[in-house]
C-alpha atoms as one frame of an Amber mdcrd trajectory, in Angstrom:
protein
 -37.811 -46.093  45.070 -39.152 -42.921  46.488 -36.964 -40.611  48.536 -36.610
 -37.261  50.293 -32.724 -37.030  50.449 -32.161 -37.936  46.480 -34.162 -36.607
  43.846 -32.393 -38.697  40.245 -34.990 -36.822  38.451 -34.213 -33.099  39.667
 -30.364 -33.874  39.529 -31.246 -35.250  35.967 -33.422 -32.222  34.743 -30.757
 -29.544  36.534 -27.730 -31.092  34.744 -29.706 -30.528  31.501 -31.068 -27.725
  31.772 -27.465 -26.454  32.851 -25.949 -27.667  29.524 -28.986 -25.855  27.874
 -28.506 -22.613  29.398 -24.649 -23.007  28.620 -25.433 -23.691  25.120 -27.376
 -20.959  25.318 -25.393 -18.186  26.543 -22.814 -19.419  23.978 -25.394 -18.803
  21.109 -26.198 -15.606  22.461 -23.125 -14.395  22.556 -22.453 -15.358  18.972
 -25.221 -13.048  18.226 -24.259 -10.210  19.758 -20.718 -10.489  18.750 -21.228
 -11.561  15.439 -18.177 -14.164  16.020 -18.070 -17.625  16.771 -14.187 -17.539
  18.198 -14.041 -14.102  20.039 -11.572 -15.505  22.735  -8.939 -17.826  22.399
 -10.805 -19.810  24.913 -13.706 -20.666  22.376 -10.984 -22.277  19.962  -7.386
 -21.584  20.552  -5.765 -22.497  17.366  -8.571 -20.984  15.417  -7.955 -17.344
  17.384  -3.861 -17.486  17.349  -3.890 -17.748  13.287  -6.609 -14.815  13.075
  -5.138 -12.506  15.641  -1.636 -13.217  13.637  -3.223 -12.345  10.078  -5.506
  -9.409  11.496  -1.666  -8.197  12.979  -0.507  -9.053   9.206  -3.392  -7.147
   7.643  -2.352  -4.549   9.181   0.918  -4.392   8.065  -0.486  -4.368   4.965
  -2.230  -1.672   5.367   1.095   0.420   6.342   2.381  -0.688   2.939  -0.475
   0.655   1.471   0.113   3.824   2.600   3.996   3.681   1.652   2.964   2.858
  -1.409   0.511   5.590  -1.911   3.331   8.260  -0.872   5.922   6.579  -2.789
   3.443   6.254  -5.799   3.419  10.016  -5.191   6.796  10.822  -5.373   7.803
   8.607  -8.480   4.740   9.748 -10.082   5.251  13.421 -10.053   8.672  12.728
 -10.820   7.127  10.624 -14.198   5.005  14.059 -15.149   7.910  16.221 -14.838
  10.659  14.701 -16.989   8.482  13.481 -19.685   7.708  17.360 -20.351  10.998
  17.905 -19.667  11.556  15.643 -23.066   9.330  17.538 -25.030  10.883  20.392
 -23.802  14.164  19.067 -24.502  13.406  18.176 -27.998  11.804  21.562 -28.426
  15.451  23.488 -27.718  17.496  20.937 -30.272  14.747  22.288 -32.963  15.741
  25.600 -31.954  19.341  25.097 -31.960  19.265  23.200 -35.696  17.044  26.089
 -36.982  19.815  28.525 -35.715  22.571  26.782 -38.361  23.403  28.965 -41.107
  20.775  31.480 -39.519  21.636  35.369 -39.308  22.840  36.978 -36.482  19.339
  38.818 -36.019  16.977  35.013 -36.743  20.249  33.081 -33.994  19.043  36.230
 -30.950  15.066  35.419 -31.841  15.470  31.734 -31.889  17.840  32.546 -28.579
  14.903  34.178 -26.689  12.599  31.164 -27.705  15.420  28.632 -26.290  15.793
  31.236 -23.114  12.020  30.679 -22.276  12.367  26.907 -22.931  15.356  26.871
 -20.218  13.200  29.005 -17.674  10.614  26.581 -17.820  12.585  23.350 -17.950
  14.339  24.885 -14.356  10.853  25.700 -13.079   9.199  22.411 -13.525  11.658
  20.158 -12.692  12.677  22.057  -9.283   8.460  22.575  -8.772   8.407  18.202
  -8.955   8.488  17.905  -5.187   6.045  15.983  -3.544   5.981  15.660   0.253
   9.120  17.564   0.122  10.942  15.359  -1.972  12.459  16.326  -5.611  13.427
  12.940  -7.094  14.788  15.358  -9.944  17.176  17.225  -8.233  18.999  15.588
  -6.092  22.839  15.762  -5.198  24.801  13.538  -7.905  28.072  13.537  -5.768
  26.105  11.800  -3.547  27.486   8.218  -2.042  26.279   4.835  -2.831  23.235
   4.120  -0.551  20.529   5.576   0.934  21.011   8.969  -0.093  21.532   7.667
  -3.667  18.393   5.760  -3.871  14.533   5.698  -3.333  12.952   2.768  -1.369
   9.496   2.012  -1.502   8.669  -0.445   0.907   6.089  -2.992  -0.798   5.692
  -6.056   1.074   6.116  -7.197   4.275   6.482 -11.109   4.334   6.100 -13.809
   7.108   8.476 -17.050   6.920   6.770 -20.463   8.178   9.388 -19.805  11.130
   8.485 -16.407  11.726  11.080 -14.732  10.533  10.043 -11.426   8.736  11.505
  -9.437   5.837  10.330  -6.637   3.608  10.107  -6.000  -0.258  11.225  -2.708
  -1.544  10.547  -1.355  -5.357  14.050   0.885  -6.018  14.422   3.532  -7.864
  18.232   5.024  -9.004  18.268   8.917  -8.143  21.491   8.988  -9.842  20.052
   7.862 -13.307  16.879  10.620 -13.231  19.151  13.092 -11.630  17.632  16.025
 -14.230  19.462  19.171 -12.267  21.985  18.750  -9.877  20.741  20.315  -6.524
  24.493  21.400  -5.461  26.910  23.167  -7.569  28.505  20.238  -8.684  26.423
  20.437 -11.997  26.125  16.585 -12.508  22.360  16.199 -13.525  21.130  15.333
 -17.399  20.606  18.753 -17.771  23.153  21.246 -16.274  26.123  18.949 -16.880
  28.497  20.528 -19.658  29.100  19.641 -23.048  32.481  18.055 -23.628  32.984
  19.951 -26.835  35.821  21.783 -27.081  34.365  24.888 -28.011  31.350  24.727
 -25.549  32.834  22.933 -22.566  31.417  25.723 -20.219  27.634  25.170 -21.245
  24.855  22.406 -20.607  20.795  22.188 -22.015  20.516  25.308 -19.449  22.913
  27.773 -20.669  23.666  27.276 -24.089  23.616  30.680 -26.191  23.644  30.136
 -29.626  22.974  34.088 -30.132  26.795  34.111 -31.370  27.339  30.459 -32.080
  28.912  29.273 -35.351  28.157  26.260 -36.729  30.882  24.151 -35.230  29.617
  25.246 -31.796  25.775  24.366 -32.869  26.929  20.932 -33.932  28.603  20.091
 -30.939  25.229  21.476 -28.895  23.348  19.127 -30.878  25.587  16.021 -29.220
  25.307  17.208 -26.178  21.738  17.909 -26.492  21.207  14.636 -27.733  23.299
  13.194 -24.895  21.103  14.891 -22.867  17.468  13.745 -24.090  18.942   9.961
 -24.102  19.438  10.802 -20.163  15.766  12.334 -19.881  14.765   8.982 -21.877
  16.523   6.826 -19.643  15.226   8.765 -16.567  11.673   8.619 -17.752  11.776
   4.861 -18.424  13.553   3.754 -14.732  10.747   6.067 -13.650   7.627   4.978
 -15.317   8.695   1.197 -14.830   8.798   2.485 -11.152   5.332   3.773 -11.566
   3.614   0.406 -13.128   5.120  -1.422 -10.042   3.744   0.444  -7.288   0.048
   0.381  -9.558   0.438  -3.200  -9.793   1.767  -3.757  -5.816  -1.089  -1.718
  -4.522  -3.484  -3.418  -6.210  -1.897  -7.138  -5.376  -1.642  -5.597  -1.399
  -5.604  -4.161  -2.019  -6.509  -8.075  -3.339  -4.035  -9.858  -0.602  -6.080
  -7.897   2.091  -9.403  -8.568   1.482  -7.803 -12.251   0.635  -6.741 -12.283
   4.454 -10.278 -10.955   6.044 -12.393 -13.514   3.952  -9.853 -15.709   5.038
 -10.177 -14.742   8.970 -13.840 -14.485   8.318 -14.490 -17.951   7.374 -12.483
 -18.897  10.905 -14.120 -16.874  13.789 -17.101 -15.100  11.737 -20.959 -17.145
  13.180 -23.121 -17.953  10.463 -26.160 -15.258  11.795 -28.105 -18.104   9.850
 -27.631 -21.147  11.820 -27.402 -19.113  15.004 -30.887 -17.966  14.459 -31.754
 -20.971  14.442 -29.990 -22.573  17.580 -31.054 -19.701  19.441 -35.237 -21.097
  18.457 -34.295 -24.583  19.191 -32.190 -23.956  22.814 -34.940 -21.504  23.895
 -37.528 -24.307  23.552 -35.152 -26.476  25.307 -34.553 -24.480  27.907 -38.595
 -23.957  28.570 -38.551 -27.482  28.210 -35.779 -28.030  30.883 -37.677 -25.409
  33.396 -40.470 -27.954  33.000 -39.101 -31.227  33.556 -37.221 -29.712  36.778
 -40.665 -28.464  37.918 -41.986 -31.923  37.514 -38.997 -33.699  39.153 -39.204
 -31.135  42.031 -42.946 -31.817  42.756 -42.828 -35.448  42.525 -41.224 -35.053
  46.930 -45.256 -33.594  47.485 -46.512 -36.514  46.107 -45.013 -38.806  49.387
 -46.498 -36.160  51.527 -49.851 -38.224  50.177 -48.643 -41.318  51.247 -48.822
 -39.970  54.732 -52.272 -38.962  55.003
C-alpha cells in the first residue's frame, strides 16, 4: 500500500541510520579518548573498580615517596655507623698498642686516638638527612614515637573497605651512636663502668697517663661499644634491604594496577579502526536507503498525471 501520511520505509531507514550514527559517535569517541569506559555511564561496574585502583595507585605512589625519604634517612644512617666501626676498631688498636708503651709512644698514640674521636663526632652528628640524625637522638627519650622511626610502606584495602597501613620500624634507641642531650646514653659517649675509668666513654678516653689496668678496662668498654655499633649497623642495614625490596614490590604492584585498569577501560585502537571503516560505510549506506525511502512519496505524484 502506497501512502502520503506513513512512510514504513523512511521510519525504517531513520531508525537505522540513528543506531548507526550512535554507534558511531561511540566509536569516535573511543578514538579520541583512547578509552572504551571514560564515564561510568559507558559501563558502571567497569569505571567504579578503575576509578578505585587509579585512587589506590595513587596511594601508592605517596608510599613511594615515603619510602624514598625514609630510604634516605636509614641509609645515611647505614654509611655513617659502619665507618663509625672501622673507626671504632681503629681506637681499640690504638689503645692495645699503648699497653706497656712509654709515656712519650702512650701521648703519640693519644693524638692518633684524639683525631679518631674528632672524626667519629663529626660524621656521626654530619648523618642528617632531611634534618633528621637517626644517630643522635635523645636516649632518655619515652617509648613511642619519639623513640622510633616509621616508614610507612603499604597502604592496604580490606574486601570491606576498611584501610590500614604497613610501616618498616626502626629502634632509635638501639643505633643511638651519641646521645643528642647531656644525658650521655648513646654507644659511644656512654661511660665505662670500670672503676678506674667510670668518667670516660669511646670519646674521651686518654690513655696519655693510663696504666695498664685502666687500658684493660678501655678495651671492655671499647668492645662494649663496637658490639653496640654492630648491633646498630645490623637493625639498620636490615632496615635498608626492606625499604629496597618494598619500593621495588610498590614499583611492580603499580604498574600491576595500570595494566590491570588498562585491560578494563583502555579501546583496542585496533578494532576501533576498524569499526570506525565499517560504521562509516553504514552510515553512507543509511543516508542512501533514507534517500530512497523519501523519494518513493514522488513516485504517487505519477500516478496522478
Amino acid at each position: 500500500m502506497a501512502s502520503i501520511l506513513t512512510n514504513a520505509s523512511a521510519m525504517t531507514a531513520l531508525q537505522t541510520l540513528s543506531v548507526t550514527n550512535k554507534n558511531l559517535a561511540t566509536t569516535q569517541n573511543r578514538i579520541a579518548t583512547g578509552m572504551k569506559v571514560a564515564e561510568a555511564s559507558d559501563n558502571a561496574a567497569y569505571w567504579s573498580i578503575a576509578t578505585t585502583m587509579r585512587s589506590d595507585n595513587k596511594a601508592n605512589d605517596t608510599i613511594t615517596s615515603a619510602l624514598g625519604l625514609g630510604g634516605g634517612k636509614v641509609d645515611t644512617a647505614y654509611t655513617a655507623i659502619k665507618d663509625a666501626v672501622s673507626v671504632v676498631d681503629q681506637i681499640k688498636q690504638k689503645v692495645l698498642a699503648a699497653k706497656n708503651a712509654s709515656d712519650d709512644d702512650k701521648a703519640k698514640i693519644q693524638t692518633e686516638i684524639s683525631a679518631l674521636q674528632s672524626h667519629l663526632k663529626t660524621s656521626i652528628g654530619g648523618a642528617s638527612y632531611a634534618g633528621a640524625n637517626l644517630l643522635s637522638t635523645d636516649s632518655a627519650a619515652a617509648a613511642g614515637a619519639d623513640s622510633t622511626l616509621s616508614i610507612v610502606a603499604s597502604y592496604n584495602r580490606s574486601a570491606t573497605g576498611e584501610i590500614t597501613t604497613g610501616t618498616i620500624d626502626v629502634d632509635l634507641k638501639s643505633i643511638n651512636v651519641i646521645d643528642s642531650t647531656a644525658a650521655k646514653g648513646g654507644i659511644l659517649d656512654k661511660v665505662f663502668t670500670g672503676a678506674d675509668v667510670n668518667t670516660v666513654s669511646v670519646l674521651d678516653l686518654d690513655v696519655s697517663t693510663s696504666t695498664n689496668a685502666q687500658l684493660d678496662q678501655m678495651l671492655t668498654g671499647i668492645e662494649t661499644a663496637a658490639k653496640g655499633l654492630a648491633t646498630g649497623a645490623a637493625a639498620l642495614g636490615a632496615a635498608k634491604t626492606r625499604v629496597d625490596l618494598q619500593t621495588t614490590f610498590i614499583s611492580n604492584l603499580s604498574d600491576a594496577i595500570d595494566r590491570g585498569v588498562g585491560a578494563m577501560v583502555d579501546a583496542d585502537m585496533n578494532k576501533e579502526s576498524a569499526r570506525l571503516s565499517a560504521l562509516q560505510v553504514q552510515q553512507q549506506l543509511g543516508v542512501q536507503a533514507l534517500s530512497i525511502a523519501n523519494s518513493g512519496n514522488q513516485n504517487i505524484l505519477s500516478l496522478f498525471r
